[in-house]
Short mmCIF file of C-alpha atoms in Angstrom, two decimals:
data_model
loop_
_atom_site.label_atom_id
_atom_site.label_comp_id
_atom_site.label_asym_id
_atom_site.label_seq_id
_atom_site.Cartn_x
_atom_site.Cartn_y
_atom_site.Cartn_z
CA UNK A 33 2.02 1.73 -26.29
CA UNK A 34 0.81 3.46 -23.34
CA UNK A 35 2.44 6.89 -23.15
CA UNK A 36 4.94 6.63 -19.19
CA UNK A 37 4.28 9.68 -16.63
CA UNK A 38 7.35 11.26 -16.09
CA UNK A 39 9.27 10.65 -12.34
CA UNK A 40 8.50 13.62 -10.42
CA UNK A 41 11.79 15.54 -9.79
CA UNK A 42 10.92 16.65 -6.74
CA UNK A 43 10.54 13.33 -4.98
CA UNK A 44 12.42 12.89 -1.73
CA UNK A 45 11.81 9.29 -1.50
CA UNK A 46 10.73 6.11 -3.49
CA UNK A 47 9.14 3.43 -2.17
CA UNK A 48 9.17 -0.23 -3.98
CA UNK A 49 6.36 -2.47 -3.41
CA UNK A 50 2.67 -1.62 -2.73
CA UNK A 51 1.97 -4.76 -0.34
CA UNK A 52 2.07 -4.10 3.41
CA UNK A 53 5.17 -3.39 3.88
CA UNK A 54 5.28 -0.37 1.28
CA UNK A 55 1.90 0.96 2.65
CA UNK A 56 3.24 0.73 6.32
CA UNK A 57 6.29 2.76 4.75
CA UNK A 58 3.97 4.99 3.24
CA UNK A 59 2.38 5.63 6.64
CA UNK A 60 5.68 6.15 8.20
CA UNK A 61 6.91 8.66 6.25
CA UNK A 62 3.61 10.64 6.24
CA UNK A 63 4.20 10.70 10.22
CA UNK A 64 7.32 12.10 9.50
CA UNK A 65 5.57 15.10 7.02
CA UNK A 66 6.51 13.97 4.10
CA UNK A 67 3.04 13.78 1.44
CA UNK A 68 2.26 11.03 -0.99
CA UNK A 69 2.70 12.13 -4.46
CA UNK A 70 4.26 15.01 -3.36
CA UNK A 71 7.09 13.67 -1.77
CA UNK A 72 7.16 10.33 -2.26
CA UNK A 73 5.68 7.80 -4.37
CA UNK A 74 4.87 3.93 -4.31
CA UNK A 75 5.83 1.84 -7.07
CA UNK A 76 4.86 -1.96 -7.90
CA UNK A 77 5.57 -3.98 -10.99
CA UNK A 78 1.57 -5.54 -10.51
CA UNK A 79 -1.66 -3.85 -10.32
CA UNK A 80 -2.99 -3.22 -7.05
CA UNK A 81 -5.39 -6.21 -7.12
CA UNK A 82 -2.77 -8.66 -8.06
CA UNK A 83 -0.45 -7.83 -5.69
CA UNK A 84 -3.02 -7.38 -2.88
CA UNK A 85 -4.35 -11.15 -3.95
CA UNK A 86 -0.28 -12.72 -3.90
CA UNK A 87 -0.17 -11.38 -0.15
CA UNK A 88 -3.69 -12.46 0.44
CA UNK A 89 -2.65 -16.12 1.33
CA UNK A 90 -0.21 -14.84 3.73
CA UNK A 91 -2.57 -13.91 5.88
CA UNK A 92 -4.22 -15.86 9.02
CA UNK A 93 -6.21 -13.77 11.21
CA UNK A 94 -7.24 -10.14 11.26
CA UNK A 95 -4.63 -9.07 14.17
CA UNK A 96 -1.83 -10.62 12.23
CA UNK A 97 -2.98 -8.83 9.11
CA UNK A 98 -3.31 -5.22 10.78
CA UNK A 99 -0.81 -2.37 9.18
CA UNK A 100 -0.07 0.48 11.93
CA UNK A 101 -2.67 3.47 12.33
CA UNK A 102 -5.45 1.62 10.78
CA UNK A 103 -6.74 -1.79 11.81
CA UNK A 104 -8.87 -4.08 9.61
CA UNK A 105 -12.35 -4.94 10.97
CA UNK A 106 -13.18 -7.28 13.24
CA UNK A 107 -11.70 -9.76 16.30
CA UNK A 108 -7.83 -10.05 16.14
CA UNK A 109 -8.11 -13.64 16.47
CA UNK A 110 -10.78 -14.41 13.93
CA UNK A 111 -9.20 -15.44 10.42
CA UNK A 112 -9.70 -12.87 7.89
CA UNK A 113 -10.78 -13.79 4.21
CA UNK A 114 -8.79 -13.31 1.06
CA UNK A 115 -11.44 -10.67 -0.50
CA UNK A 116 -11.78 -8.96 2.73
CA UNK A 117 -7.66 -8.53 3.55
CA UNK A 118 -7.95 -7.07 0.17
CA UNK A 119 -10.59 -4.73 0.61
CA UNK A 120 -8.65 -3.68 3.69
CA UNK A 121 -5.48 -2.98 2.21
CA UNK A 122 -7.18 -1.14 -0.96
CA UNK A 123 -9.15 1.28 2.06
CA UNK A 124 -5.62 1.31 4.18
CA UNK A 125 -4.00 2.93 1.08
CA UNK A 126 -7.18 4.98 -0.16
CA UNK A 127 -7.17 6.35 3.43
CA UNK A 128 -3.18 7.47 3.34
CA UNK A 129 -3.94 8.96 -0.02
CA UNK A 130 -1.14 6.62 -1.19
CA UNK A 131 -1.53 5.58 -4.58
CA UNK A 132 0.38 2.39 -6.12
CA UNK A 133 2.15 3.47 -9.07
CA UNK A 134 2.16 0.62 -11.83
CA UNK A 135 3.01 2.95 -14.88
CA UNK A 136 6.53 3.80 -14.10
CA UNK A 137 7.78 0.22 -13.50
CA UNK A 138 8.79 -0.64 -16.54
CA UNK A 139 11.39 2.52 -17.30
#
C-alpha cells in the first residue's frame, strides 16, 4: 500500500476536480494571492491523463476549449484534437504551478 501524504494544515482552500473548471479555480485564486501548494491544493479521484482524456470529448474547437489567462494554440474556430486539448490543459496547469493531487483522494 502506497504510504498517503498528509493534508497540509495550513491550507486555506481545497479545490475538487483537476479538469477545467478546477484549473480555472486554481487560476482564480492565484489572482487573488493565494499559492498552489501553499495555500491551496487540487484534488482528483483520476490521474491527470485520465481525467484530461474524459473532458477531451467535450471539446469542439480551440476558442471553446480556452481556460482564462492562457489560451490553447491556434484559430478559435478550428476544432482542437483530443491529444492536443490534453497537452494544453497538462501546460495550463504546469504553467500555474498547480499540481493535481491524486494521492489524497482516497482518505
Amino acid at each position: 500500500m502506497t504510504a498517503v501524504p498528509p493534508v497540509p494544515r495550513h491550507v486555506r482552500a481545497v479545490i475538487i476536480g483537476g479538469g477545467r473548471g478546477g484549473l480555472a479555480m486554481a487560476y482564480a485564486l492565484q489572482r487573488t494571492g493565494l499559492r498552489s501548494q501553499q495555500d491551496f491544493i487540487i484534488l482528483d479521484e483520476s490521474d491527470a491523463e485520465t481525467c484530461r482524456a474524459s473532458e477531451s470529448s467535450e471539446v469542439r474547437t480551440v476558442g471553446h476549449s480556452a481556460l482564462p489567462g492562457i489560451r490553447p494554440p491556434g484559430n478559435p474556430k478550428d476544432p482542437l484534437p483530443t491529444e492536443e486539448f490534453a497537452r494544453y490543459l497538462e501546460s495550463y496547469s504546469s504553467q500555474l504551478g498547480s499540481a493535481v493531487n491524486t494521492q489524497l483522494c482516497s482518505i
